[in-house]
CSV table of C-alpha atoms in Angstrom, one decimal:
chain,number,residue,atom,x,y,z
B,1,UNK,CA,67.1,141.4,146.4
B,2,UNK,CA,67.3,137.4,147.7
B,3,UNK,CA,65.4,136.6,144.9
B,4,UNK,CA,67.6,138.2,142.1
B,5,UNK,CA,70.9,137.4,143.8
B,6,UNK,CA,69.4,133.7,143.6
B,7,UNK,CA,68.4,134.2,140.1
B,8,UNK,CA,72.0,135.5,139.6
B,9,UNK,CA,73.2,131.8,140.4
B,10,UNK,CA,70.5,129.6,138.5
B,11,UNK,CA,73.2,130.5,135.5
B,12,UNK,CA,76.1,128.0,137.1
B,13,UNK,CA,73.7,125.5,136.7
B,14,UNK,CA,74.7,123.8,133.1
B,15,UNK,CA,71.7,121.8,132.2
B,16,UNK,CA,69.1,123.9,130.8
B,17,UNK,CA,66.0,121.9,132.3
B,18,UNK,CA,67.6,122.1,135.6
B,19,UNK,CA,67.5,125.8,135.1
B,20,UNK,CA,64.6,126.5,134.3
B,21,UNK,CA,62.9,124.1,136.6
B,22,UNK,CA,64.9,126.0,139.8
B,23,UNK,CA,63.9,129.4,138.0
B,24,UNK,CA,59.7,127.9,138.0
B,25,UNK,CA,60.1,127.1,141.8
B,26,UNK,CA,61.8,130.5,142.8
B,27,UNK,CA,59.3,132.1,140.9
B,28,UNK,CA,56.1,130.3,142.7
B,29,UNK,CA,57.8,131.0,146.3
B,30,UNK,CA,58.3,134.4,145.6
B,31,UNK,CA,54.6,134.5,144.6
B,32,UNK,CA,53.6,132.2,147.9
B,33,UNK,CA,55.7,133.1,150.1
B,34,UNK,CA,57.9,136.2,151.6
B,35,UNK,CA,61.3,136.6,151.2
B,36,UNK,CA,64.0,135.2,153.5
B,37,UNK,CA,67.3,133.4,153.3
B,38,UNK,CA,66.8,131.1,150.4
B,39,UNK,CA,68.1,127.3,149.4
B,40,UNK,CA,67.1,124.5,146.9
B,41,UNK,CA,67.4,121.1,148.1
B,42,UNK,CA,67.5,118.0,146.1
B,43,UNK,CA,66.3,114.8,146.7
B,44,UNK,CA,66.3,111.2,144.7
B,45,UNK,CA,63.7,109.0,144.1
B,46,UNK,CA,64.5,105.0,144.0
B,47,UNK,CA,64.8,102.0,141.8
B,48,UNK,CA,65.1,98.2,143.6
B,49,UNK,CA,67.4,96.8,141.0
B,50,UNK,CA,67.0,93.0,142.5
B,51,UNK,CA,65.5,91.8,146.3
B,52,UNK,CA,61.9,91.7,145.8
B,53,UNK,CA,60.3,90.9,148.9
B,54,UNK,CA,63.2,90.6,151.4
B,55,UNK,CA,63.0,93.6,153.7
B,56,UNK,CA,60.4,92.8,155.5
B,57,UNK,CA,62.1,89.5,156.5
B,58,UNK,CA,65.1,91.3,157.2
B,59,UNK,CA,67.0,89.8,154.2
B,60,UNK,CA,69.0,91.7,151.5
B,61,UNK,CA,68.4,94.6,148.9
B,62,UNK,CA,70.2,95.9,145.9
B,63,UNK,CA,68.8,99.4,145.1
B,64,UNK,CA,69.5,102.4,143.3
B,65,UNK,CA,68.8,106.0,144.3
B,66,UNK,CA,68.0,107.6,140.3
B,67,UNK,CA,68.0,111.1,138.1
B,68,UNK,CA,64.8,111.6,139.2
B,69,UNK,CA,63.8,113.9,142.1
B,70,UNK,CA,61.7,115.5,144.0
B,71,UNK,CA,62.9,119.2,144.4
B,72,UNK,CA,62.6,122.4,146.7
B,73,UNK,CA,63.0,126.0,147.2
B,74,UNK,CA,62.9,126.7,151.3
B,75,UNK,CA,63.3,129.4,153.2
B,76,UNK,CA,63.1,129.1,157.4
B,77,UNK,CA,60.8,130.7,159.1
B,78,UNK,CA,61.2,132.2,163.1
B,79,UNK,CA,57.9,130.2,164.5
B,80,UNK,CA,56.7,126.2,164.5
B,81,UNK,CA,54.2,126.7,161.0
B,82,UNK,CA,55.4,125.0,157.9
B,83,UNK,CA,53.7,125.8,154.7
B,84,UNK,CA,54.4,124.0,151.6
B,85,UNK,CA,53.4,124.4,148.4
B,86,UNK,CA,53.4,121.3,145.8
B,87,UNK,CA,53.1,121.4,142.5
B,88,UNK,CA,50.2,120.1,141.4
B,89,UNK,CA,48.8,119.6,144.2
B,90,UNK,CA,48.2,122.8,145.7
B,91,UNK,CA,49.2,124.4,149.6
B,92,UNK,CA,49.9,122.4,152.7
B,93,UNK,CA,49.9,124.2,156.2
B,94,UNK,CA,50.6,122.5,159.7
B,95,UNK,CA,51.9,123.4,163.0
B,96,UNK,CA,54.6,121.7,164.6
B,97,UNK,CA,53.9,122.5,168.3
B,98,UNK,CA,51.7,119.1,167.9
B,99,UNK,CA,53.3,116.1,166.6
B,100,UNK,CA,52.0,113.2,168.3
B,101,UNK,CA,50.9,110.2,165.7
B,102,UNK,CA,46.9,111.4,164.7
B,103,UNK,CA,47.6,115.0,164.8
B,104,UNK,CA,47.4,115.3,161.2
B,105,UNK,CA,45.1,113.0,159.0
B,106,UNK,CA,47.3,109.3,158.3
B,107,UNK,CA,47.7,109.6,154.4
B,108,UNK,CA,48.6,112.9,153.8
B,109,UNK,CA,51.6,114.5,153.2
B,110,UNK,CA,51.1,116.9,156.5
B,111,UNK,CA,51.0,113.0,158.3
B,112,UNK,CA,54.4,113.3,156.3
B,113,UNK,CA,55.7,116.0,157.4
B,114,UNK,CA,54.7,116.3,161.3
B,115,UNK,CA,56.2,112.4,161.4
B,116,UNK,CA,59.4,113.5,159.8
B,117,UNK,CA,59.6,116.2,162.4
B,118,UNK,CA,58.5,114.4,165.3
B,119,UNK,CA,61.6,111.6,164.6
B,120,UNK,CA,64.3,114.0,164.3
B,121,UNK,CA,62.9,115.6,167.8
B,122,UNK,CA,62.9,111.7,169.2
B,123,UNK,CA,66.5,111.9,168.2
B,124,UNK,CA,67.4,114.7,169.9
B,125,UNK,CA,67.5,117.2,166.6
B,126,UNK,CA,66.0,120.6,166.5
B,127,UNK,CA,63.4,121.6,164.0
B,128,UNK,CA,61.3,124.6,162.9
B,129,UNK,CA,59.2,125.8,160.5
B,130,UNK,CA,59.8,126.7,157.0
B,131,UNK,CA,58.2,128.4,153.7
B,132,UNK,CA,58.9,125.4,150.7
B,133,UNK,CA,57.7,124.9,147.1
B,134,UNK,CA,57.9,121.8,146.1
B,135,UNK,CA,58.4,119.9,142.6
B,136,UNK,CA,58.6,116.7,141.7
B,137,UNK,CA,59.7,114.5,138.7
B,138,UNK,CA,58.8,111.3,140.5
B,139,UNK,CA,55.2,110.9,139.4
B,140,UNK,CA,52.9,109.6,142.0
B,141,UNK,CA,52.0,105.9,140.8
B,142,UNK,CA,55.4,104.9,139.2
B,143,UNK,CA,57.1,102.9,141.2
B,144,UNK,CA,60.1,105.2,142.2
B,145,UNK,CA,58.6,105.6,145.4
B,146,UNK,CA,57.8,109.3,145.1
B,147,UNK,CA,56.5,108.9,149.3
B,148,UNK,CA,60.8,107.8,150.0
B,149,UNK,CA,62.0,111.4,148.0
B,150,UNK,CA,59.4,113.2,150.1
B,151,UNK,CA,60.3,112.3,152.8
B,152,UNK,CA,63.6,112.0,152.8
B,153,UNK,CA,63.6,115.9,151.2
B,154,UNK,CA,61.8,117.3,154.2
B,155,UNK,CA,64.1,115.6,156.8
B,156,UNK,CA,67.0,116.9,155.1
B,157,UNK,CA,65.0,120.7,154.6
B,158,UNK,CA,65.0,120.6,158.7
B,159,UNK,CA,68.8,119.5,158.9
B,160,UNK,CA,69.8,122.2,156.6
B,161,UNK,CA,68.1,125.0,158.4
B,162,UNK,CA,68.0,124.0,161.8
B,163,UNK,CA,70.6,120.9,162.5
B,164,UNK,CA,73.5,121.8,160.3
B,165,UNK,CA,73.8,119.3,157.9
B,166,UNK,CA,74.4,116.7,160.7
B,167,UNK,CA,71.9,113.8,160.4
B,168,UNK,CA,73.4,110.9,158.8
B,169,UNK,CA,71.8,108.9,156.3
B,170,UNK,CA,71.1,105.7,157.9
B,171,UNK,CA,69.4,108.0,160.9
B,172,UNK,CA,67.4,110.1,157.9
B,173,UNK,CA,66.3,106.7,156.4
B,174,UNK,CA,65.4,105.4,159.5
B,175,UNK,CA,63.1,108.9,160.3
B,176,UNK,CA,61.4,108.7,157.0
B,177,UNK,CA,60.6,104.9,157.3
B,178,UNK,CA,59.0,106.1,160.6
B,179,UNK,CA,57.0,109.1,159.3
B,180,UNK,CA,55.5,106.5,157.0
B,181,UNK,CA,54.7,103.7,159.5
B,182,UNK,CA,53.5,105.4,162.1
B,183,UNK,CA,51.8,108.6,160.7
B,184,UNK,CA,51.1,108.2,157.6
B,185,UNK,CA,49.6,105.2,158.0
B,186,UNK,CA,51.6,102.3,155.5
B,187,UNK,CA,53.6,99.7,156.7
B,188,UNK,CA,56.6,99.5,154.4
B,189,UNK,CA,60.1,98.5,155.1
B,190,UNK,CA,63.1,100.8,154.7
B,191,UNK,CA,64.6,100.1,151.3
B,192,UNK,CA,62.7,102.9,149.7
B,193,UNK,CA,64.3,105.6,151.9
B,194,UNK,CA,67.9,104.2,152.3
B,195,UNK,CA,68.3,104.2,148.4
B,196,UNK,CA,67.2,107.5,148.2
B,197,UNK,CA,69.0,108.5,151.2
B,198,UNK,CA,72.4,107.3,150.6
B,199,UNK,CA,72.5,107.5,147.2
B,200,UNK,CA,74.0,105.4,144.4
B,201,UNK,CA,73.8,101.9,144.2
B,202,UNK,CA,73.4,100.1,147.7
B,203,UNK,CA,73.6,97.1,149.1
B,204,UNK,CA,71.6,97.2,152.0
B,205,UNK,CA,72.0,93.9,154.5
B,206,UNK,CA,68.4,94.5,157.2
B,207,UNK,CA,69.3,91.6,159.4
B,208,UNK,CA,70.7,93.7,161.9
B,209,UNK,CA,68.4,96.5,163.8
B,210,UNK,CA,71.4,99.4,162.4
B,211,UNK,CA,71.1,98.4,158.4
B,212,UNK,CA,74.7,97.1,157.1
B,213,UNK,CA,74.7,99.3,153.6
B,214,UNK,CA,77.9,99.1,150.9
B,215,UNK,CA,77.7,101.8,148.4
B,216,UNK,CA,78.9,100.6,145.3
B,217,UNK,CA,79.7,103.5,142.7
B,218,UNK,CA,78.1,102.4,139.3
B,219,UNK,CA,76.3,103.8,135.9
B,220,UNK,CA,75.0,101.3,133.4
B,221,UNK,CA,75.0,104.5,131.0
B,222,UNK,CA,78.7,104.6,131.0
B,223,UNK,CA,78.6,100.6,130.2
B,224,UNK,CA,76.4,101.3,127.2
B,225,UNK,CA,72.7,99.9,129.1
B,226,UNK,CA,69.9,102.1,129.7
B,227,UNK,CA,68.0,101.1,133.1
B,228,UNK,CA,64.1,101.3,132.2
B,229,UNK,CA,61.0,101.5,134.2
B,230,UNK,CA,57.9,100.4,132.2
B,231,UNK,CA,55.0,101.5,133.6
B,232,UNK,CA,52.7,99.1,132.9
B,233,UNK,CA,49.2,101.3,134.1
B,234,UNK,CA,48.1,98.3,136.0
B,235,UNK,CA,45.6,99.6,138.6
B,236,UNK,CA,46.8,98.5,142.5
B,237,UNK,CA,43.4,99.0,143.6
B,238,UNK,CA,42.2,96.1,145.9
B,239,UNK,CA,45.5,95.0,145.9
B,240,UNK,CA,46.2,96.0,149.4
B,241,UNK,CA,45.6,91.4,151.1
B,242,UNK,CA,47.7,90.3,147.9
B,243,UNK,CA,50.6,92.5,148.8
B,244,UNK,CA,49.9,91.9,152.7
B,245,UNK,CA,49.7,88.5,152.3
B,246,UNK,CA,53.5,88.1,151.2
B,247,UNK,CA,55.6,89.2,154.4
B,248,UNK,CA,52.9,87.2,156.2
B,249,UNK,CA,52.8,84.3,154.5
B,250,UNK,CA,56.9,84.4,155.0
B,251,UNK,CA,56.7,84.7,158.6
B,252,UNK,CA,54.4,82.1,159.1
B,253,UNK,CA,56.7,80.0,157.6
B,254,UNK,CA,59.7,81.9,159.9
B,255,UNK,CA,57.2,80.7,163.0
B,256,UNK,CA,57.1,77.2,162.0
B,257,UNK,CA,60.7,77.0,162.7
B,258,UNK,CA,60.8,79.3,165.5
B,259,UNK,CA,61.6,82.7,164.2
B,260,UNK,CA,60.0,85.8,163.8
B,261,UNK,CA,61.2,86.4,160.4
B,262,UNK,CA,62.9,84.6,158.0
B,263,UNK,CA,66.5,86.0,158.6
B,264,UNK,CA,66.3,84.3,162.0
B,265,UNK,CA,66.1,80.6,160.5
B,266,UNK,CA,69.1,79.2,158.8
B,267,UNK,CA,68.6,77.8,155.4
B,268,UNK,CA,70.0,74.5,156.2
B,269,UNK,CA,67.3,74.1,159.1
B,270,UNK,CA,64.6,75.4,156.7
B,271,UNK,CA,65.8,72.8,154.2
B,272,UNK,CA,65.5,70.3,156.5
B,273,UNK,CA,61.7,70.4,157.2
B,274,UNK,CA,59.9,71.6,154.2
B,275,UNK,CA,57.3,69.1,155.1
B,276,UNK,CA,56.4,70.5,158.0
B,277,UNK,CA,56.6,73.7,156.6
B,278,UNK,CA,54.2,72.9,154.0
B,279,UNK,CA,52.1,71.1,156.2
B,280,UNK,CA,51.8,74.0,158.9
B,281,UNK,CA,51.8,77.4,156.9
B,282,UNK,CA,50.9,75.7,152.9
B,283,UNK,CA,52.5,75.6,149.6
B,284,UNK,CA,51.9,79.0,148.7
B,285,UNK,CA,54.2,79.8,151.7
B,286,UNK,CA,56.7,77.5,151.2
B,287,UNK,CA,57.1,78.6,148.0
B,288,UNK,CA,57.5,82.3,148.9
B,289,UNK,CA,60.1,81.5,152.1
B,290,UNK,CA,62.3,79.8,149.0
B,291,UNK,CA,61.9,82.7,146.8
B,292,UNK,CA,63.5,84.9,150.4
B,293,UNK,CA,66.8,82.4,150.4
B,294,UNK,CA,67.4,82.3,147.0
B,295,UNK,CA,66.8,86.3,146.4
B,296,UNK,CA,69.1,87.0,149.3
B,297,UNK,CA,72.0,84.8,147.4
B,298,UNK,CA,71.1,86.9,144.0
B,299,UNK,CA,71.7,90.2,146.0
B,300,UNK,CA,75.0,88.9,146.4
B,301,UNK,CA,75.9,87.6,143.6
B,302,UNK,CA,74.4,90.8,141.5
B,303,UNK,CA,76.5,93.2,144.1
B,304,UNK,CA,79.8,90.6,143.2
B,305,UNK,CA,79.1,91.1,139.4
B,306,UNK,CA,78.7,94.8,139.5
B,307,UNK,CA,82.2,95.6,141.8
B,308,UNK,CA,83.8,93.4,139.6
B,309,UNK,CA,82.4,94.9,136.2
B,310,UNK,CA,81.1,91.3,135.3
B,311,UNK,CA,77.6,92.5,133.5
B,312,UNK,CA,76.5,89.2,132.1
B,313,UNK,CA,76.6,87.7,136.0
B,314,UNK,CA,74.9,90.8,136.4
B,315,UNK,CA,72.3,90.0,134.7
B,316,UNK,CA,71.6,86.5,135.1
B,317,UNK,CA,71.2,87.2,138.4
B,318,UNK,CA,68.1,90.1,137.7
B,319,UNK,CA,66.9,87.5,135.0
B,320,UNK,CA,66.7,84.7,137.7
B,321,UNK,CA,65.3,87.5,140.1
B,322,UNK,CA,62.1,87.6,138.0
B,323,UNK,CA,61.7,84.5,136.9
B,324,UNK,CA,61.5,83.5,140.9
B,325,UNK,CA,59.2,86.5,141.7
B,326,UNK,CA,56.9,84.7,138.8
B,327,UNK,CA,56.5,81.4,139.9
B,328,UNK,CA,57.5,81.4,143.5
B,329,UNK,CA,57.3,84.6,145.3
B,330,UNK,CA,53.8,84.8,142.6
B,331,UNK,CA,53.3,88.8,142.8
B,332,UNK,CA,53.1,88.9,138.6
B,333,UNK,CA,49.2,88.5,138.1
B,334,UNK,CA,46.0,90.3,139.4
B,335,UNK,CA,43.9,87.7,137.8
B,336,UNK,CA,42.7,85.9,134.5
B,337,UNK,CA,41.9,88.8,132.7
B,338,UNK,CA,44.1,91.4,133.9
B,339,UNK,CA,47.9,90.5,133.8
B,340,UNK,CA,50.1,93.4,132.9
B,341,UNK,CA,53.0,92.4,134.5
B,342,UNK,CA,53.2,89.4,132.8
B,343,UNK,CA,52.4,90.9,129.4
B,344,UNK,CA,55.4,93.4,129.6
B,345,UNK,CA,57.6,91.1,130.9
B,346,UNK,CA,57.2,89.1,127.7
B,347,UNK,CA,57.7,91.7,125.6
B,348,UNK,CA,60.7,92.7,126.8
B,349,UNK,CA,62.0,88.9,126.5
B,350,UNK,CA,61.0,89.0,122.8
B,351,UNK,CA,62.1,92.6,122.4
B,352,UNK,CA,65.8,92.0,123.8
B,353,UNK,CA,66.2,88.6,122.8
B,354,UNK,CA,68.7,87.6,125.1
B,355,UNK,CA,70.3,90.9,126.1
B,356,UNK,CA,70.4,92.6,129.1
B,357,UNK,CA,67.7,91.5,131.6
B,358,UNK,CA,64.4,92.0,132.8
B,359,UNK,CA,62.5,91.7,136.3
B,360,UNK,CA,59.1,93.2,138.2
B,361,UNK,CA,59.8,96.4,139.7
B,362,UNK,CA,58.7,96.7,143.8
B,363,UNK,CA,55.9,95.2,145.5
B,364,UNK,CA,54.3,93.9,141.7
B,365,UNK,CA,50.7,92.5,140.5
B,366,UNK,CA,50.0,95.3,138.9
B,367,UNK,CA,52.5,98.3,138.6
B,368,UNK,CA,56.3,98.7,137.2
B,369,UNK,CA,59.0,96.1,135.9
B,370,UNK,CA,62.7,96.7,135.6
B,371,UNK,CA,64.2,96.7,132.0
B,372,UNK,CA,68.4,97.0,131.4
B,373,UNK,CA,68.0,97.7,127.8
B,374,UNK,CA,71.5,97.9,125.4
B,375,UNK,CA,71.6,101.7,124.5
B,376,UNK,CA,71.3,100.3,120.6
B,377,UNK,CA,67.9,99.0,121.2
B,378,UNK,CA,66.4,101.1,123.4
B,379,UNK,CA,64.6,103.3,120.9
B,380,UNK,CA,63.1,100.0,119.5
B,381,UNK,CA,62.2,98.4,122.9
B,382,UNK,CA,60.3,102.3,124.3
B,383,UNK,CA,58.5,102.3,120.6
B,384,UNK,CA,57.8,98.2,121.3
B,385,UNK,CA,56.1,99.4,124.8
B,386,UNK,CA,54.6,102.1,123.9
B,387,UNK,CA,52.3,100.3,121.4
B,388,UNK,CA,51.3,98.1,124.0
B,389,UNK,CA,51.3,100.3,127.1
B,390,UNK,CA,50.6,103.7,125.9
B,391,UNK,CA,52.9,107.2,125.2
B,392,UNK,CA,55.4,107.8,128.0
B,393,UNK,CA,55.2,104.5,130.0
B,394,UNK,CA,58.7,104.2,130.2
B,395,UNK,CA,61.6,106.1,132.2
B,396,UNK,CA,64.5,105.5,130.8
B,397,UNK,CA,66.9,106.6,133.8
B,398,UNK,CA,70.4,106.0,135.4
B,399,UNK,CA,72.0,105.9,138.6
B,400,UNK,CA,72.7,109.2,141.1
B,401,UNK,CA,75.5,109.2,142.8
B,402,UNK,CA,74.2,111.6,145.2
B,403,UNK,CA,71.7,111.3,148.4
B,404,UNK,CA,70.1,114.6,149.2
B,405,UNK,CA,72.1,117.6,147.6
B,406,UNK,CA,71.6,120.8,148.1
B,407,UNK,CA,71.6,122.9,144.5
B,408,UNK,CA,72.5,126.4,145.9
C-alpha cells in the first residue's frame, strides 16, 4: 500500500515532467527495493554566475543554485547498508560500519557516500542506512557540477531520516566539500556545494574559515533573460596541471608577500611590489593574482547591480569577468588547434551584439561558458550554437530558489 498511497500524491505535483519523472523513480524502487516509509528529495545543481578562480584564494563567489537536479526516492533502512540505485549507471552497495578515508575506492560515488556519512558523524549527527533511486538531470560533463547535487542530496537523505531536518546549510556544504576532498579524491573548493546548498543566488565571501553567504532572491526569467550554459564538448582530458597550475600559481604570488593565499595580502601592498612579484613567481602569475583582485571587486559590484535591479551594471561586470579570465587569469585555450572556449565565446559576442553578457563557465580550457541571452533572441542564439557545437549543447535554465527540498 506505500507505494499507491505515494502514487496517490504524485497528482499534487502540477508540472507534468515532474510527474512523471517521480512516478519512473517510485516505480524502479519498488522494483529494487522493498517497501518502507517512503520520501523524494530534491536537490540543485549549480551555475557560478561571476568569480572564476577565487575560492581557492579565499576571495569571493557569485553563484546560482538552478532548475536542474539531481533527484531521489529513499526509504530508511534498520541496519548500517546503503544501496543506491542510479540511473544510468546501475547499483551501488556499501556499509557504513567502515568509514575511514580509503574504505571505498577515491572516485566513486560509494567514496561519495561513506565521506558524506563520515562528516555528519564528525559533527556529532546520526546516520543509517537507506534504500535510494537516484535520477539526475545534471548530466555528468556539463559544468553544473552534477558531483555538488550528489552530494549535497545524500547529506540531506541522512538528515531527513535520521537527524530531523537539522543540519544547516553552511555545515551540509562544508560535509560535501569534505566527502569530495578527502574521499573522493578531488581537491575543489566549496562554491559548488554552497550554491547548491543554500539555494538561489549567493554571494558567498570564503575569507573567513565559517563562509560569509547573502542570499539574494533573483530570476533573470522574470526580467525577460534566459541564463544559458553552452556546452562546448571540449574534452578536459590532460587538463588536470593547467587547472592545478592556477590556485598555485596564485599562491606563489600570495608567498612572495607573505601569505598563504591571496585574501591574506592587501591589494595596496600587492600593488606596491609587482616587480618583485614578477621577478619571484613570473608573469604568468602576476597576471593571474590581478585577475583574483579585480574578480573579487566584480562579485561586488555584480551582487550591488542585481539587489538594486540595475541589469546593465549587471552585465558589464560578467562581460569584464570574461574578458579578464581570457587574457589574465588565461584558462580559455587548450592549445593552437583546439580552442572551444574561445570559439563560443565569439559567437555569442556576434550573436548578441551587445546585449546581455557572456563569460567561461567554472574551471574553463575546455568545458562550459555562461550566456544571459534576451528571451527574444534566444531561439536564434541556441540555433547559432547548435550549428557550431552540435544538437542540445545548450541549457537554457533559471535560478531555484530552493536548496534541498523535499517533494513529498
Amino acid at each position: 500500500m506505500v507505494y499507491e498511497q505515494i502514487e496517490g500524491r504524485l497528482t499534487a505535483l502540477q508540472d507534468a515532467d515532474t510527474r512523471e519523472r517521480y512516478a519512473r523513480l517510485l516505480g524502479l524502487h519498488r522494483q529494487h527495493f522493498r517497501a518502507g516509509p517512503l520520501y523524494a528529495l530534491s536537490a540543485p545543481g549549480r551555475a557560478e554566475i561571476i568569480g572564476n578562480h577565487t575560492d581557492h584564494n579565499r576571495g569571493r563567489v557569485l553563484a546560482a543554485a538552478i532548475n536542474l537536479d539531481t533527484a531521489a526516492v529513499v526509504s530508511p533502512r534498520e541496519d548500517l547498508r546503503v544501496r543506491l540505485f542510479s540511473e544510468g549507471y546501475g547499483l551501488i552497495e556499501l556499509g557504513l560500519d567502515n568509514l575511514k578515508p580509503g574504505a571505498q575506492q577515491a572516485g566513486s560515488s560509494a567514496a561519495l557516500i561513506a565521506g558524506v556519512a563520515e562528516g555528519l558523524v564528525k559533527r556529532g549527527y546520526s546516520i543509517g542506512g537507506f534504500d535510494a533511486v537516484v535520477g539526475s538531470q545534471v548530466l555528468s560533463g556539463s559544468g553544473l557540477s552534477s558531483s555538488a547535487a550528489f552530494e549535497v542530496l545524500v547529506c540531506y537523505i541522512f538528515d531527513v531520516l535520521f537527524n530531523g531536518s537539522s543540519v544547516d546549510f553552511i555545515s551540509r556544504a562544508q560535509i560535501g566539500q569534505y566527502a569530495e576532498n578527502v574521499h573522493f579524491g578531488k581537491p575543489s573548493g566549496l562554491m559548488d556545494q554552497m550554491a547548491s546548498s543554500s539555494g538561489g543566488l549567493v554571494a558567498i565571501d570564503f575569507r573567513e574559515a565559517i563562509p560569509q553567504v547573502d542570499t539574494i532572491r533573483f530570476s533573470y526569467r522574470e526580467v525577460g533573460y534566459a541564463m544559458v550554459i553552452v556546452n562546448t564538448g571540449g574534452s578536459h582530458d590532460n587538463l588536470t596541471e593547467a587547472y592545478a597550475a592556477i590556485p598555485r600559481e596564485m599562491k606563489a604570488a600570495a608567498a612572495v608577500l607573505g601569505g598563504e593565499t591571496l585574501s591574506e595580502v592587501p591589494f595596496e601592498t600587492f600593488t606596491d611590489n609587482l616587480r618583485r612579484v614578477r621577478e619571484e613567481a613570473g608573469d604568468r602569475a602576476l597576471l593571474r593574482a590581478l585577475h583574483f583582485y579585480q574578480e573579487n571587486r566584480r562579485v561586488a559590484q555584480a551582487a550591488d547591480a542585481l539587489r538594486e535591479g540595475n541589469l546593465p551594471a549587471f552585465f558589464k561586470a560578467v562581460n569584464e569577468s570574461g574578458l579578464s579570465s581570457e587574457t589574465q587569469l588565461q584558462n580559455i585555450h587548450v592549445n593552437e588547434k583546439e580552442q572551444p572556449m574561445a570559439l563560443a565565446l565569439a559567437l555569442a559576442r556576434e550573436t548578441l551584439r551587445g546585449q546581455g553578457a557572456c563569460r567561461v563557465h567554472g574551471g574553463g580550457f575546455a568545458g562550459t561558458t555562461l550566456n544571459f541571452v534576451p528571451l527574444d533572441m534566444l531561439e536564434g542564439f541556441t540555433h547559432a550554437m547548435e550549428a557550431l557545437f552540435g544538437p542540445g549543447c545548450c541549457h537554457s535554465l533559471d535560478v531555484r530558489l530552493e536548496g534541498p527540498a523535499r517533494i513529498f
